[in-house]
Amino acid sequence: QVQLAEIGGGSVHAGDSLRLSCAASGAAIFNYRFGWFRRTPGKEGREGVAGLSGYGHSVYADSVKGRFTISRDNAKNMIYLQMTNLKPEDTGMYICAAAPGPVSEILLLPMSYNYWGQGTQVTVSS
């Protein structure tokens, strides 16, 4: 069983950058796929923001494409989400997710993941 803990949220202004980290424990992550999701005010459910397969293939929601980058460091059991040019609509609770197996056809859907962190809050003011 994998445990996930997100680090790095905070309050920033529009246009700022922020890097979120997700520390994975309980298993070596080299064969896992990972995703970042967010819960935003006024919306139900979790929105897939970025996904990364065990082969290094990444996918992004259209709303963050070109601004967010997901990456991993297997040696450190860490997953990252680099966010640049943040917008107020990026405000939300950001949650890291993981599942065994390197690939998934749908990396941005919650159904592709078994393990979830508690989340870290990101607030972007205009």
XYZ file of N, CA and C in Angstrom:
378
model
N 0.842 -1.193 0.000
C 0.000 0.000 0.000
C 0.876 1.241 0.000
N 0.503 2.200 -0.822
C 1.271 3.435 -0.956
C 0.589 4.555 -0.169
N 1.374 5.300 0.581
C 0.871 6.501 1.237
C 1.427 7.721 0.511
N 0.580 8.728 0.368
C 0.957 9.936 -0.362
C 0.760 11.156 0.523
N 1.721 12.063 0.488
C 1.622 13.287 1.281
C 2.049 14.463 0.430
N 1.154 15.416 0.253
C 1.437 16.596 -0.563
C 2.069 17.691 0.280
N 2.974 18.425 -0.362
C 3.694 19.511 0.291
C 3.764 20.676 -0.690
N 3.673 21.899 -0.172
C 4.015 23.023 -1.017
C 2.902 23.968 -1.408
N 1.700 23.770 -0.906
C 0.628 24.702 -1.229
C 0.844 26.041 -0.555
N -0.013 26.991 -0.875
C 0.091 28.298 -0.257
C -0.762 29.322 -0.969
N -0.598 30.579 -0.552
C -1.335 31.693 -1.151
C -0.379 32.523 -1.989
N -0.723 32.720 -3.249
C 0.111 33.484 -4.172
C -0.750 34.447 -4.967
N -0.087 35.297 -5.753
C -0.801 36.221 -6.622
C -0.810 35.698 -8.049
N -1.754 36.191 -8.814
C -1.840 35.814 -10.220
C -0.513 36.107 -10.914
N -0.074 35.152 -11.726
C 1.196 35.293 -12.422
C 2.366 34.649 -11.701
N 2.184 34.322 -10.441
C 3.249 33.680 -9.663
C 3.397 32.213 -10.037
N 4.470 31.621 -9.516
C 4.729 30.199 -9.713
C 4.753 29.493 -8.360
N 4.484 28.199 -8.395
C 4.470 27.402 -7.174
C 4.802 25.964 -7.561
N 5.548 25.278 -6.726
C 5.824 23.870 -6.984
C 5.250 23.024 -5.851
N 4.419 22.091 -6.232
C 3.878 21.122 -5.293
C 4.708 19.846 -5.355
N 4.861 19.227 -4.187
C 5.558 17.948 -4.114
C 4.635 16.910 -3.501
N 4.841 15.678 -3.904
C 4.080 14.562 -3.348
C 5.087 13.490 -2.953
N 5.159 13.224 -1.658
C 6.076 12.200 -1.150
C 5.340 10.873 -1.058
N 5.869 9.882 -1.733
C 5.264 8.553 -1.721
C 6.056 7.641 -0.805
N 5.361 6.830 -0.021
C 6.024 5.877 0.863
C 5.257 4.566 0.840
N 5.956 3.499 1.208
C 5.312 2.205 1.271
C 5.614 1.306 0.083
N 6.170 1.864 -0.967
C 6.519 1.065 -2.139
C 7.444 1.874 -3.033
N 8.221 1.179 -3.806
C 9.025 1.862 -4.827
C 8.099 2.282 -5.961
N 8.263 3.498 -6.450
C 7.269 4.042 -7.358
C 7.599 3.901 -8.823
N 8.698 3.215 -9.149
C 9.142 3.228 -10.534
C 8.103 2.652 -11.486
N 7.242 1.761 -10.991
C 6.249 1.125 -11.855
C 4.843 1.699 -11.648
N 4.740 2.865 -11.015
C 3.444 3.472 -10.748
C 3.155 4.602 -11.726
N 1.888 4.842 -11.918
C 1.442 6.025 -12.613
C 0.925 7.015 -11.563
N 1.021 8.306 -11.864
C 0.639 9.345 -10.921
C -0.208 10.416 -11.583
N -1.018 11.043 -10.757
C -1.820 12.146 -11.248
C -1.965 13.223 -10.196
N -2.192 14.424 -10.655
C -2.570 15.535 -9.786
C -3.997 15.935 -10.120
N -4.792 16.055 -9.073
C -6.173 16.453 -9.228
C -6.418 17.683 -8.367
N -7.532 18.350 -8.616
C -7.876 19.463 -7.736
C -9.376 19.528 -7.519
N -9.713 19.982 -6.334
C -11.102 20.300 -5.997
C -11.189 21.816 -5.955
N -12.114 22.349 -6.723
C -12.236 23.801 -6.786
C -13.595 24.239 -6.267
N -13.664 25.437 -5.697
C -14.941 25.932 -5.162
C -16.014 25.973 -6.225
N -17.177 25.506 -5.898
C -18.294 25.580 -6.820
C -18.371 24.439 -7.809
N -17.396 23.546 -7.778
C -17.421 22.401 -8.687
C -17.456 21.103 -7.890
N -18.182 20.144 -8.400
C -18.243 18.850 -7.741
C -17.119 17.951 -8.236
N -16.676 17.084 -7.366
C -15.709 16.081 -7.776
C -14.289 16.600 -7.894
N -13.434 15.758 -8.418
C -12.020 16.076 -8.598
C -11.706 16.230 -10.082
N -11.069 17.331 -10.400
C -10.684 17.602 -11.786
C -9.258 17.122 -12.017
N -9.058 16.304 -13.032
C -7.718 15.871 -13.384
C -6.927 17.014 -13.975
N -5.769 17.300 -13.411
C -4.944 18.412 -13.863
C -3.772 17.910 -14.705
N -3.090 16.883 -14.202
C -1.927 16.344 -14.906
C -1.765 14.877 -14.543
N -1.276 14.096 -15.481
C -1.029 12.680 -15.249
C 0.302 12.281 -15.847
N 0.941 11.293 -15.212
C 2.265 10.859 -15.660
C 2.342 9.346 -15.564
N 2.606 8.707 -16.700
C 2.696 7.253 -16.700
C 4.071 6.811 -16.213
N 4.201 5.521 -15.948
C 5.488 4.982 -15.538
C 6.524 5.027 -16.637
N 6.081 5.226 -17.864
C 6.998 5.345 -18.996
C 7.424 6.783 -19.255
N 6.882 7.724 -18.469
C 7.251 9.120 -18.657
C 6.327 9.916 -19.544
N 5.240 9.293 -19.992
C 4.272 10.011 -20.817
C 3.393 10.881 -19.921
N 3.250 12.148 -20.281
C 2.455 13.070 -19.462
C 1.275 13.615 -20.254
N 0.198 13.893 -19.538
C -0.986 14.505 -20.134
C -1.452 15.624 -19.216
N -2.121 16.610 -19.797
C -2.563 17.766 -19.029
C -3.975 18.166 -19.418
N -4.682 18.729 -18.463
C -5.967 19.345 -18.767
C -5.714 20.564 -19.653
N -6.641 20.850 -20.536
C -6.478 21.982 -21.449
C -6.280 23.291 -20.679
N -6.896 23.392 -19.524
C -6.842 24.641 -18.760
C -5.453 24.938 -18.194
N -4.592 23.913 -18.118
C -3.268 24.132 -17.526
C -2.136 23.853 -18.506
N -2.483 23.404 -19.690
C -1.465 23.048 -20.677
C -0.564 24.244 -20.976
N 0.735 23.996 -20.941
C 1.684 25.078 -21.183
C 2.073 25.835 -19.930
N 1.349 25.619 -18.835
C 1.650 26.328 -17.586
C 2.091 25.371 -16.473
N 1.572 24.148 -16.474
C 1.890 23.177 -15.437
C 2.768 22.068 -16.022
N 3.657 21.541 -15.179
C 4.500 20.421 -15.595
C 4.548 19.394 -14.471
N 4.219 18.155 -14.794
C 4.309 17.066 -13.821
C 5.617 16.317 -14.060
N 6.257 15.910 -12.983
C 7.511 15.170 -13.116
C 7.662 14.231 -11.922
N 8.643 13.361 -12.008
C 8.858 12.394 -10.945
C 10.337 12.178 -10.720
N 10.690 11.793 -9.506
C 12.052 11.386 -9.184
C 11.921 10.037 -8.486
N 12.114 8.977 -9.241
C 11.911 7.633 -8.692
C 12.884 7.328 -7.558
N 14.087 7.855 -7.657
C 15.086 7.588 -6.623
C 14.681 8.180 -5.271
N 13.952 9.298 -5.318
C 13.525 9.970 -4.087
C 12.075 9.654 -3.731
N 11.399 8.876 -4.568
C 9.973 8.582 -4.361
C 9.145 9.867 -4.287
N 9.428 10.788 -5.206
C 8.752 12.068 -5.199
C 8.102 12.335 -6.550
N 6.976 13.011 -6.493
C 6.275 13.475 -7.686
C 6.071 14.984 -7.515
N 6.199 15.711 -8.604
C 6.128 17.162 -8.525
C 5.099 17.718 -9.501
N 4.596 18.882 -9.158
C 3.758 19.644 -10.082
C 4.264 21.077 -10.058
N 4.951 21.464 -11.122
C 5.427 22.833 -11.253
C 4.334 23.648 -11.907
N 3.916 24.707 -11.240
C 2.823 25.534 -11.744
C 3.351 26.942 -11.991
N 3.175 27.449 -13.182
C 3.610 28.800 -13.520
C 2.424 29.615 -14.021
N 2.621 30.943 -14.040
C 1.564 31.844 -14.505
C 0.207 31.475 -13.903
N 0.183 31.348 -12.601
C -1.034 30.923 -11.920
C -2.150 31.944 -12.073
N -3.366 31.437 -12.140
C -4.553 32.261 -12.314
C -5.502 32.043 -11.137
N -6.363 32.991 -10.856
C -7.314 32.796 -9.755
C -8.147 31.522 -9.914
N -8.448 31.144 -11.137
C -9.243 29.928 -11.340
C -8.462 28.649 -11.055
N -7.168 28.762 -10.770
C -6.381 27.604 -10.350
C -6.531 27.329 -8.862
N -7.215 28.198 -8.154
C -7.424 28.008 -6.721
C -8.149 26.706 -6.442
N -7.650 25.966 -5.464
C -8.289 24.713 -5.119
C -7.419 23.862 -4.217
N -7.955 22.725 -3.839
C -7.219 21.723 -3.072
C -6.581 20.772 -4.068
N -5.265 20.695 -4.057
C -4.539 19.851 -5.004
C -4.180 18.527 -4.340
N -4.514 17.455 -5.034
C -4.413 16.121 -4.462
C -3.585 15.231 -5.384
N -2.649 14.517 -4.783
C -1.803 13.581 -5.524
C -2.465 12.200 -5.513
N -2.350 11.477 -6.621
C -2.944 10.149 -6.727
C -1.953 9.188 -7.379
N -2.074 7.917 -7.038
C -1.149 6.915 -7.576
C -1.857 5.594 -7.810
N -1.292 4.802 -8.695
C -1.798 3.450 -8.916
C -0.671 2.591 -9.469
N -0.642 1.313 -9.130
C 0.383 0.427 -9.692
C 0.119 0.192 -11.165
N 1.207 -0.003 -11.893
C 1.057 -0.193 -13.321
C 1.461 1.074 -14.044
N 2.286 0.952 -15.069
C 2.882 2.132 -15.685
C 1.967 2.930 -16.592
N 0.920 2.306 -17.099
C 0.116 3.014 -18.090
C -1.352 3.006 -17.732
N -2.024 3.933 -18.270
C -3.476 3.992 -18.188
C -3.956 4.793 -19.379
N -5.053 4.347 -19.928
C -5.576 5.084 -21.074
C -6.123 6.443 -20.662
N -6.494 6.550 -19.382
C -7.160 7.778 -18.964
C -6.482 8.291 -17.698
N -5.367 8.953 -17.843
C -4.587 9.404 -16.699
C -5.225 10.553 -15.945
N -6.213 11.215 -16.536
C -6.820 12.375 -15.898
C -8.154 12.052 -15.231
N -8.500 10.777 -15.155
C -9.747 10.404 -14.494
C -9.474 9.752 -13.148
N -10.233 10.087 -12.123
C -10.022 9.499 -10.791
C -10.079 7.981 -10.789
N -10.843 7.395 -11.686
C -11.009 5.952 -11.713
C -9.710 5.223 -12.041
N -8.713 5.945 -12.528
C -7.437 5.328 -12.886
C -6.500 5.155 -11.702
N -6.921 5.579 -10.508
C -6.030 5.607 -9.356
C -6.622 4.898 -8.141
N -5.719 4.293 -7.361
C -6.121 3.574 -6.160
C -5.807 4.321 -4.874
N -4.746 5.134 -4.904
C -4.249 5.757 -3.682
C -4.314 7.269 -3.817
N -4.679 7.913 -2.706
C -4.880 9.359 -2.714
C -4.237 9.998 -1.491
N -3.680 11.186 -1.690
C -3.206 11.973 -0.571
C -4.339 12.796 0.024
N -4.008 13.578 1.048
C -4.999 14.412 1.720
C -5.191 15.748 1.015
N -4.200 16.173 0.267
C -4.321 17.414 -0.476
C -3.601 18.580 0.179
N -3.295 19.568 -0.642
C -2.693 20.811 -0.164
C -3.388 21.977 -0.864
N -3.684 23.012 -0.107
C -4.475 24.122 -0.642
C -3.611 25.112 -1.399
N -4.096 25.497 -2.566
C -3.470 26.549 -3.368
C -4.506 27.652 -3.560
N -4.147 28.859 -3.192
C -5.042 29.996 -3.352
C -4.338 31.062 -4.181
N -4.966 31.452 -5.276
C -4.382 32.442 -6.171
C -5.280 33.671 -6.173
N -4.736 34.787 -5.775
C -5.504 36.024 -5.746
C -5.150 36.897 -6.948
N -6.123 37.676 -7.356
C -5.913 38.521 -8.548
C -5.207 39.817 -8.195
